């Protein structure tokens, strides 16, 4: 019963818009990184064959996906800004984007994280908690 109430509270708090915006922004950056990878040109620069054409077509698809996810990111970010201040929306979106870009970097590009990244993550989460507590206090104060 508590889980249902918690899910309903999250759904009504419009944080889903921030999470969706961050996922779209992170996917946009992943697709741009894939689209801008021209390492396949080193081996096949002088020969145009089937693999070369497939690689070019993949880069074009990645580029269009980059634009598509950027448009979705902006849409959900603007929906979030309808309900929260620009400052709170930006901090929330940045926090989710930071976490998701780290996860996607590990998944798609085998990137490694070090101690300083964990320190930064801790600072971001601490700041987000403080800002959310202040927002709750301001909402109660207005009522």
GROMACS .gro file of N, CA and C in nm:
model
  429
    1UNK      N    1   0.081  -0.119   0.000
    1UNK     CA    2   0.000   0.000   0.000
    1UNK      C    3   0.086   0.126   0.000
    2UNK      N    4   0.195   0.123   0.080
    2UNK     CA    5   0.283   0.238   0.085
    2UNK      C    6   0.353   0.260  -0.048
    3UNK      N    7   0.388   0.152  -0.116
    3UNK     CA    8   0.457   0.164  -0.244
    3UNK      C    9   0.366   0.233  -0.345
    4UNK      N   10   0.240   0.195  -0.346
    4UNK     CA   11   0.144   0.257  -0.437
    4UNK      C   12   0.132   0.407  -0.411
    5UNK      N   13   0.127   0.443  -0.284
    5UNK     CA   14   0.117   0.583  -0.245
    5UNK      C   15   0.243   0.659  -0.287
    6UNK      N   16   0.358   0.598  -0.269
    6UNK     CA   17   0.485   0.660  -0.306
    6UNK      C   18   0.495   0.679  -0.457
    7UNK      N   19   0.455   0.578  -0.533
    7UNK     CA   20   0.457   0.589  -0.680
    7UNK      C   21   0.361   0.698  -0.726
    8UNK      N   22   0.244   0.706  -0.665
    8UNK     CA   23   0.147   0.810  -0.700
    8UNK      C   24   0.204   0.949  -0.668
    9UNK      N   25   0.274   0.960  -0.555
    9UNK     CA   26   0.334   1.088  -0.516
    9UNK      C   27   0.442   1.129  -0.617
   10UNK      N   28   0.525   1.035  -0.659
   10UNK     CA   29   0.629   1.065  -0.759
   10UNK      C   30   0.565   1.104  -0.891
   11UNK      N   31   0.463   1.032  -0.931
   11UNK     CA   32   0.397   1.061  -1.059
   11UNK      C   33   0.336   1.201  -1.057
   12UNK      N   34   0.274   1.239  -0.947
   12UNK     CA   35   0.211   1.371  -0.938
   12UNK      C   36   0.311   1.483  -0.913
   13UNK      N   37   0.434   1.450  -0.875
   13UNK     CA   38   0.532   1.555  -0.847
   13UNK      C   39   0.603   1.603  -0.973
   14UNK      N   40   0.574   1.543  -1.085
   14UNK     CA   41   0.632   1.581  -1.215
   14UNK      C   42   0.781   1.555  -1.222
   15UNK      N   43   0.835   1.476  -1.131
   15UNK     CA   44   0.976   1.439  -1.140
   15UNK      C   45   0.996   1.342  -1.256
   16UNK      N   46   0.889   1.275  -1.296
   16UNK     CA   47   0.895   1.187  -1.413
   16UNK      C   48   0.938   1.268  -1.536
   17UNK      N   49   0.889   1.391  -1.547
   17UNK     CA   50   0.929   1.476  -1.660
   17UNK      C   51   1.078   1.503  -1.658
   18UNK      N   52   1.133   1.526  -1.539
   18UNK     CA   53   1.277   1.550  -1.528
   18UNK      C   54   1.355   1.425  -1.565
   19UNK      N   55   1.310   1.311  -1.515
   19UNK     CA   56   1.379   1.186  -1.545
   19UNK      C   57   1.372   1.155  -1.694
   20UNK      N   58   1.256   1.175  -1.755
   20UNK     CA   59   1.241   1.151  -1.899
   20UNK      C   60   1.328   1.247  -1.978
   21UNK      N   61   1.330   1.373  -1.937
   21UNK     CA   62   1.415   1.472  -2.004
   21UNK      C   63   1.562   1.433  -1.995
   22UNK      N   64   1.603   1.386  -1.878
   22UNK     CA   65   1.743   1.347  -1.860
   22UNK      C   66   1.778   1.223  -1.941
   23UNK      N   67   1.687   1.126  -1.946
   23UNK     CA   68   1.713   1.007  -2.028
   23UNK      C   69   1.727   1.047  -2.174
   24UNK      N   70   1.638   1.133  -2.221
   24UNK     CA   71   1.645   1.177  -2.361
   24UNK      C   72   1.773   1.255  -2.388
   25UNK      N   73   1.812   1.342  -2.296
   25UNK     CA   74   1.936   1.418  -2.313
   25UNK      C   75   2.058   1.329  -2.314
   26UNK      N   76   2.058   1.229  -2.227
   26UNK     CA   77   2.171   1.137  -2.222
   26UNK      C   78   2.176   1.050  -2.347
   27UNK      N   79   2.061   1.003  -2.393
   27UNK     CA   80   2.059   0.927  -2.518
   27UNK      C   81   2.102   1.012  -2.636
   28UNK      N   82   2.065   1.140  -2.635
   28UNK     CA   83   2.109   1.230  -2.742
   28UNK      C   84   2.261   1.240  -2.744
   29UNK      N   85   2.322   1.252  -2.627
   29UNK     CA   86   2.468   1.260  -2.625
   29UNK      C   87   2.534   1.129  -2.666
   30UNK      N   88   2.472   1.017  -2.629
   30UNK     CA   89   2.525   0.887  -2.673
   30UNK      C   90   2.520   0.875  -2.824
   31UNK      N   91   2.406   0.912  -2.883
   31UNK     CA   92   2.394   0.902  -3.028
   31UNK      C   93   2.485   1.000  -3.101
   32UNK      N   94   2.509   1.118  -3.042
   32UNK     CA   95   2.602   1.211  -3.107
   32UNK      C   96   2.744   1.157  -3.100
   33UNK      N   97   2.779   1.097  -2.988
   33UNK     CA   98   2.913   1.038  -2.976
   33UNK      C   99   2.930   0.925  -3.077
   34UNK      N  100   2.826   0.845  -3.095
   34UNK     CA  101   2.831   0.738  -3.196
   34UNK      C  102   2.836   0.796  -3.337
   35UNK      N  103   2.759   0.901  -3.363
   35UNK     CA  104   2.755   0.960  -3.497
   35UNK      C  105   2.887   1.027  -3.533
   36UNK      N  106   2.955   1.083  -3.434
   36UNK     CA  107   3.079   1.154  -3.463
   36UNK      C  108   3.202   1.064  -3.462
   37UNK      N  109   3.185   0.937  -3.435
   37UNK     CA  110   3.296   0.842  -3.437
   37UNK      C  111   3.330   0.809  -3.582
   38UNK      N  112   3.443   0.858  -3.626
   38UNK     CA  113   3.485   0.836  -3.765
   38UNK      C  114   3.604   0.740  -3.774
   39UNK      N  115   3.620   0.656  -3.675
   39UNK     CA  116   3.733   0.563  -3.674
   39UNK      C  117   3.725   0.461  -3.787
   40UNK      N  118   3.605   0.437  -3.838
   40UNK     CA  119   3.592   0.342  -3.949
   40UNK      C  120   3.656   0.395  -4.077
   41UNK      N  121   3.680   0.524  -4.086
   41UNK     CA  122   3.741   0.581  -4.206
   41UNK      C  123   3.889   0.546  -4.219
   42UNK      N  124   3.955   0.515  -4.109
   42UNK     CA  125   4.097   0.481  -4.113
   42UNK      C  126   4.123   0.359  -4.200
   43UNK      N  127   4.038   0.260  -4.187
   43UNK     CA  128   4.061   0.134  -4.258
   43UNK      C  129   4.005   0.135  -4.399
   44UNK      N  130   3.897   0.205  -4.422
   44UNK     CA  131   3.825   0.194  -4.550
   44UNK      C  132   3.821   0.324  -4.628
   45UNK      N  133   3.916   0.411  -4.607
   45UNK     CA  134   3.907   0.542  -4.671
   45UNK      C  135   3.918   0.535  -4.823
   46UNK      N  136   3.999   0.444  -4.873
   46UNK     CA  137   4.019   0.438  -5.018
   46UNK      C  138   3.926   0.337  -5.087
   47UNK      N  139   3.857   0.255  -5.010
   47UNK     CA  140   3.770   0.153  -5.069
   47UNK      C  141   3.625   0.178  -5.025
   48UNK      N  142   3.537   0.187  -5.124
   48UNK     CA  143   3.395   0.201  -5.092
   48UNK      C  144   3.330   0.065  -5.117
   49UNK      N  145   3.292   0.001  -5.009
   49UNK     CA  146   3.227  -0.130  -5.019
   49UNK      C  147   3.100  -0.129  -4.934
   50UNK      N  148   3.043  -0.246  -4.917
   50UNK     CA  149   2.917  -0.258  -4.844
   50UNK      C  150   2.930  -0.214  -4.698
   51UNK      N  151   3.037  -0.255  -4.633
   51UNK     CA  152   3.058  -0.217  -4.493
   51UNK      C  153   3.071  -0.066  -4.476
   52UNK      N  154   3.140  -0.004  -4.570
   52UNK     CA  155   3.159   0.141  -4.565
   52UNK      C  156   3.025   0.213  -4.575
   53UNK      N  157   2.941   0.169  -4.667
   53UNK     CA  158   2.809   0.231  -4.685
   53UNK      C  159   2.721   0.208  -4.563
   54UNK      N  160   2.728   0.089  -4.506
   54UNK     CA  161   2.651   0.060  -4.384
   54UNK      C  162   2.696   0.151  -4.269
   55UNK      N  163   2.827   0.170  -4.257
   55UNK     CA  164   2.878   0.258  -4.152
   55UNK      C  165   2.831   0.403  -4.171
   56UNK      N  166   2.830   0.449  -4.295
   56UNK     CA  167   2.782   0.585  -4.324
   56UNK      C  168   2.633   0.596  -4.291
   57UNK      N  169   2.554   0.497  -4.331
   57UNK     CA  170   2.410   0.498  -4.301
   57UNK      C  171   2.383   0.494  -4.151
   58UNK      N  172   2.463   0.416  -4.079
   58UNK     CA  173   2.449   0.411  -3.933
   58UNK      C  174   2.476   0.548  -3.871
   59UNK      N  175   2.579   0.616  -3.921
   59UNK     CA  176   2.612   0.749  -3.868
   59UNK      C  177   2.498   0.848  -3.896
   60UNK      N  178   2.435   0.837  -4.011
   60UNK     CA  179   2.323   0.925  -4.044
   60UNK      C  180   2.204   0.896  -3.952
   61UNK      N  181   2.176   0.769  -3.927
   61UNK     CA  182   2.068   0.731  -3.835
   61UNK      C  183   2.097   0.782  -3.694
   62UNK      N  184   2.221   0.765  -3.648
   62UNK     CA  185   2.260   0.816  -3.516
   62UNK      C  186   2.240   0.967  -3.508
   63UNK      N  187   2.273   1.037  -3.616
   63UNK     CA  188   2.260   1.182  -3.618
   63UNK      C  189   2.113   1.223  -3.606
   64UNK      N  190   2.024   1.154  -3.678
   64UNK     CA  191   1.881   1.185  -3.667
   64UNK      C  192   1.826   1.149  -3.529
   65UNK      N  193   1.874   1.040  -3.471
   65UNK     CA  194   1.832   1.004  -3.335
   65UNK      C  195   1.880   1.109  -3.234
   66UNK      N  196   1.998   1.165  -3.259
   66UNK     CA  197   2.048   1.273  -3.174
   66UNK      C  198   1.950   1.390  -3.174
   67UNK      N  199   1.904   1.433  -3.291
   67UNK     CA  200   1.808   1.543  -3.299
   67UNK      C  201   1.673   1.505  -3.236
   68UNK      N  202   1.627   1.384  -3.261
   68UNK     CA  203   1.499   1.338  -3.208
   68UNK      C  204   1.499   1.342  -3.055
   69UNK      N  205   1.604   1.287  -2.994
   69UNK     CA  206   1.608   1.284  -2.848
   69UNK      C  207   1.632   1.422  -2.788
   70UNK      N  208   1.700   1.510  -2.860
   70UNK     CA  209   1.714   1.648  -2.812
   70UNK      C  210   1.579   1.718  -2.810
   71UNK      N  211   1.499   1.696  -2.912
   71UNK     CA  212   1.365   1.756  -2.916
   71UNK      C  213   1.279   1.704  -2.801
   72UNK      N  214   1.285   1.573  -2.776
   72UNK     CA  215   1.210   1.516  -2.663
   72UNK      C  216   1.261   1.571  -2.530
   73UNK      N  217   1.392   1.586  -2.518
   73UNK     CA  218   1.449   1.639  -2.395
   73UNK      C  219   1.395   1.779  -2.366
   74UNK      N  220   1.394   1.864  -2.468
   74UNK     CA  221   1.345   2.001  -2.450
   74UNK      C  222   1.196   2.000  -2.415
   75UNK      N  223   1.120   1.913  -2.479
   75UNK     CA  224   0.976   1.904  -2.451
   75UNK      C  225   0.951   1.872  -2.303
   76UNK      N  226   1.016   1.768  -2.253
   76UNK     CA  227   0.993   1.728  -2.115
   76UNK      C  228   1.053   1.826  -2.015
   77UNK      N  229   1.160   1.893  -2.053
   77UNK     CA  230   1.217   1.996  -1.966
   77UNK      C  231   1.121   2.114  -1.953
   78UNK      N  232   1.059   2.153  -2.063
   78UNK     CA  233   0.961   2.262  -2.058
   78UNK      C  234   0.837   2.222  -1.978
   79UNK      N  235   0.796   2.095  -1.989
   79UNK     CA  236   0.684   2.048  -1.905
   79UNK      C  237   0.721   2.055  -1.757
   80UNK      N  238   0.844   2.023  -1.725
   80UNK     CA  239   0.890   2.031  -1.587
   80UNK      C  240   0.890   2.175  -1.538
   81UNK      N  241   0.929   2.267  -1.625
   81UNK     CA  242   0.936   2.408  -1.584
   81UNK      C  243   0.798   2.470  -1.564
   82UNK      N  244   0.694   2.406  -1.612
   82UNK     CA  245   0.558   2.455  -1.585
   82UNK      C  246   0.522   2.440  -1.437
   83UNK      N  247   0.584   2.343  -1.371
   83UNK     CA  248   0.546   2.311  -1.234
   83UNK      C  249   0.648   2.356  -1.130
   84UNK      N  250   0.772   2.379  -1.172
   84UNK     CA  251   0.877   2.418  -1.078
   84UNK      C  252   0.949   2.541  -1.130
   85UNK      N  253   1.028   2.602  -1.042
   85UNK     CA  254   1.106   2.718  -1.084
   85UNK      C  255   1.217   2.673  -1.180
   86UNK      N  256   1.271   2.768  -1.252
   86UNK     CA  257   1.378   2.736  -1.348
   86UNK      C  258   1.499   2.681  -1.274
   87UNK      N  259   1.529   2.736  -1.157
   87UNK     CA  260   1.644   2.690  -1.080
   87UNK      C  261   1.627   2.545  -1.036
   88UNK      N  262   1.513   2.515  -0.976
   88UNK     CA  263   1.488   2.379  -0.928
   88UNK      C  264   1.485   2.280  -1.044
   89UNK      N  265   1.422   2.319  -1.154
   89UNK     CA  266   1.415   2.231  -1.272
   89UNK      C  267   1.554   2.202  -1.327
   90UNK      N  268   1.637   2.304  -1.332
   90UNK     CA  269   1.772   2.287  -1.385
   90UNK      C  270   1.855   2.197  -1.295
   91UNK      N  271   1.848   2.218  -1.165
   91UNK     CA  272   1.926   2.136  -1.072
   91UNK      C  273   1.880   1.991  -1.078
   92UNK      N  274   1.751   1.970  -1.079
   92UNK     CA  275   1.697   1.834  -1.084
   92UNK      C  276   1.736   1.764  -1.213
   93UNK      N  277   1.723   1.835  -1.323
   93UNK     CA  278   1.757   1.778  -1.453
   93UNK      C  279   1.907   1.749  -1.463
   94UNK      N  280   1.989   1.840  -1.413
   94UNK     CA  281   2.133   1.820  -1.414
   94UNK      C  282   2.173   1.698  -1.332
   95UNK      N  283   2.111   1.681  -1.217
   95UNK     CA  284   2.144   1.568  -1.130
   95UNK      C  285   2.113   1.435  -1.197
   96UNK      N  286   1.993   1.425  -1.251
   96UNK     CA  287   1.957   1.301  -1.321
   96UNK      C  288   2.048   1.279  -1.442
   97UNK      N  289   2.077   1.386  -1.515
   97UNK     CA  290   2.160   1.374  -1.634
   97UNK      C  291   2.301   1.329  -1.597
   98UNK      N  292   2.355   1.380  -1.487
   98UNK     CA  293   2.488   1.340  -1.441
   98UNK      C  294   2.492   1.191  -1.411
   99UNK      N  295   2.393   1.143  -1.339
   99UNK     CA  296   2.388   1.000  -1.304
   99UNK      C  297   2.369   0.913  -1.428
  100UNK      N  298   2.277   0.952  -1.513
  100UNK     CA  299   2.248   0.870  -1.631
  100UNK      C  300   2.362   0.871  -1.732
  101UNK      N  301   2.429   0.985  -1.747
  101UNK     CA  302   2.541   0.988  -1.842
  101UNK      C  303   2.655   0.900  -1.792
  102UNK      N  304   2.672   0.893  -1.662
  102UNK     CA  305   2.774   0.803  -1.607
  102UNK      C  306   2.736   0.658  -1.633
  103UNK      N  307   2.610   0.624  -1.607
  103UNK     CA  308   2.565   0.486  -1.631
  103UNK      C  309   2.576   0.449  -1.779
  104UNK      N  310   2.531   0.538  -1.867
  104UNK     CA  311   2.535   0.509  -2.009
  104UNK      C  312   2.678   0.505  -2.061
  105UNK      N  313   2.767   0.587  -2.002
  105UNK     CA  314   2.908   0.583  -2.041
  105UNK      C  315   2.971   0.449  -2.008
  106UNK      N  316   2.935   0.396  -1.893
  106UNK     CA  317   2.985   0.264  -1.854
  106UNK      C  318   2.927   0.156  -1.945
  107UNK      N  319   2.797   0.164  -1.972
  107UNK     CA  320   2.730   0.061  -2.051
  107UNK      C  321   2.774   0.063  -2.197
  108UNK      N  322   2.771   0.180  -2.261
  108UNK     CA  323   2.794   0.188  -2.405
  108UNK      C  324   2.941   0.206  -2.445
  109UNK      N  325   3.021   0.269  -2.359
  109UNK     CA  326   3.158   0.304  -2.399
  109UNK      C  327   3.265   0.248  -2.307
  110UNK      N  328   3.227   0.165  -2.210
  110UNK     CA  329   3.320   0.103  -2.116
  110UNK      C  330   3.407   0.206  -2.044
  111UNK      N  331   3.349   0.319  -2.007
  111UNK     CA  332   3.422   0.422  -1.935
  111UNK      C  333   3.440   0.380  -1.790
  112UNK      N  334   3.547   0.426  -1.729
  112UNK     CA  335   3.576   0.394  -1.590
  112UNK      C  336   3.548   0.517  -1.503
  113UNK      N  337   3.506   0.494  -1.381
  113UNK     CA  338   3.482   0.601  -1.285
  113UNK      C  339   3.587   0.591  -1.175
  114UNK      N  340   3.631   0.707  -1.122
  114UNK     CA  341   3.730   0.706  -1.016
  114UNK      C  342   3.673   0.768  -0.888
  115UNK      N  343   3.759   0.785  -0.790
  115UNK     CA  344   3.718   0.835  -0.660
  115UNK      C  345   3.660   0.975  -0.668
  116UNK      N  346   3.721   1.061  -0.748
  116UNK     CA  347   3.674   1.200  -0.756
  116UNK      C  348   3.535   1.209  -0.820
  117UNK      N  349   3.505   1.117  -0.907
  117UNK     CA  350   3.370   1.114  -0.963
  117UNK      C  351   3.269   1.082  -0.853
  118UNK      N  352   3.304   0.989  -0.765
  118UNK     CA  353   3.215   0.954  -0.654
  118UNK      C  354   3.199   1.071  -0.557
  119UNK      N  355   3.306   1.147  -0.536
  119UNK     CA  356   3.295   1.267  -0.451
  119UNK      C  357   3.199   1.367  -0.515
  120UNK      N  358   3.212   1.388  -0.645
  120UNK     CA  359   3.121   1.478  -0.716
  120UNK      C  360   2.978   1.431  -0.709
  121UNK      N  361   2.957   1.301  -0.724
  121UNK     CA  362   2.823   1.245  -0.714
  121UNK      C  363   2.764   1.269  -0.575
  122UNK      N  364   2.844   1.249  -0.472
  122UNK     CA  365   2.798   1.271  -0.335
  122UNK      C  366   2.759   1.417  -0.314
  123UNK      N  367   2.840   1.509  -0.365
  123UNK     CA  368   2.809   1.651  -0.351
  123UNK      C  369   2.681   1.688  -0.425
  124UNK      N  370   2.663   1.633  -0.544
  124UNK     CA  371   2.542   1.663  -0.621
  124UNK      C  372   2.418   1.610  -0.551
  125UNK      N  373   2.424   1.488  -0.501
  125UNK     CA  374   2.308   1.430  -0.432
  125UNK      C  375   2.279   1.508  -0.303
  126UNK      N  376   2.383   1.547  -0.231
  126UNK     CA  377   2.362   1.627  -0.109
  126UNK      C  378   2.297   1.760  -0.141
  127UNK      N  379   2.344   1.825  -0.245
  127UNK     CA  380   2.285   1.952  -0.286
  127UNK      C  381   2.140   1.936  -0.329
  128UNK      N  382   2.113   1.829  -0.401
  128UNK     CA  383   1.976   1.803  -0.446
  128UNK      C  384   1.882   1.780  -0.328
  129UNK      N  385   1.928   1.705  -0.228
  129UNK     CA  386   1.846   1.681  -0.109
  129UNK      C  387   1.819   1.813  -0.036
  130UNK      N  388   1.921   1.897  -0.022
  130UNK     CA  389   1.902   2.026   0.045
  130UNK      C  390   1.805   2.115  -0.031
  131UNK      N  391   1.817   2.118  -0.162
  131UNK     CA  392   1.727   2.201  -0.242
  131UNK      C  393   1.584   2.150  -0.234
  132UNK      N  394   1.567   2.017  -0.237
  132UNK     CA  395   1.432   1.961  -0.229
  132UNK      C  396   1.370   1.988  -0.091
  133UNK      N  397   1.450   1.981   0.014
  133UNK     CA  398   1.398   2.013   0.149
  133UNK      C  399   1.356   2.159   0.156
  134UNK      N  400   1.437   2.248   0.097
  134UNK     CA  401   1.402   2.390   0.098
  134UNK      C  402   1.275   2.415   0.017
  135UNK      N  403   1.259   2.343  -0.094
  135UNK     CA  404   1.138   2.358  -0.175
  135UNK      C  405   1.015   2.313  -0.097
  136UNK      N  406   1.026   2.201  -0.024
  136UNK     CA  407   0.914   2.155   0.058
  136UNK      C  408   0.881   2.258   0.165
  137UNK      N  409   0.984   2.318   0.225
  137UNK     CA  410   0.963   2.419   0.328
  137UNK      C  411   0.893   2.541   0.270
  138UNK      N  412   0.936   2.585   0.152
  138UNK     CA  413   0.874   2.701   0.087
  138UNK      C  414   0.728   2.673   0.050
  139UNK      N  415   0.699   2.549   0.005
  139UNK     CA  416   0.561   2.515  -0.029
  139UNK      C  417   0.472   2.516   0.094
  140UNK      N  418   0.522   2.465   0.207
  140UNK     CA  419   0.444   2.466   0.331
  140UNK      C  420   0.426   2.609   0.381
  141UNK      N  421   0.527   2.692   0.362
  141UNK     CA  422   0.522   2.830   0.407
  141UNK      C  423   0.416   2.910   0.330
  142UNK      N  424   0.402   2.879   0.200
  142UNK     CA  425   0.305   2.949   0.116
  142UNK      C  426   0.161   2.912   0.151
  143UNK      N  427   0.142   2.794   0.207
  143UNK     CA  428   0.006   2.747   0.240
  143UNK      C  429  -0.037   2.806   0.368
   0.00000   0.00000   0.00000
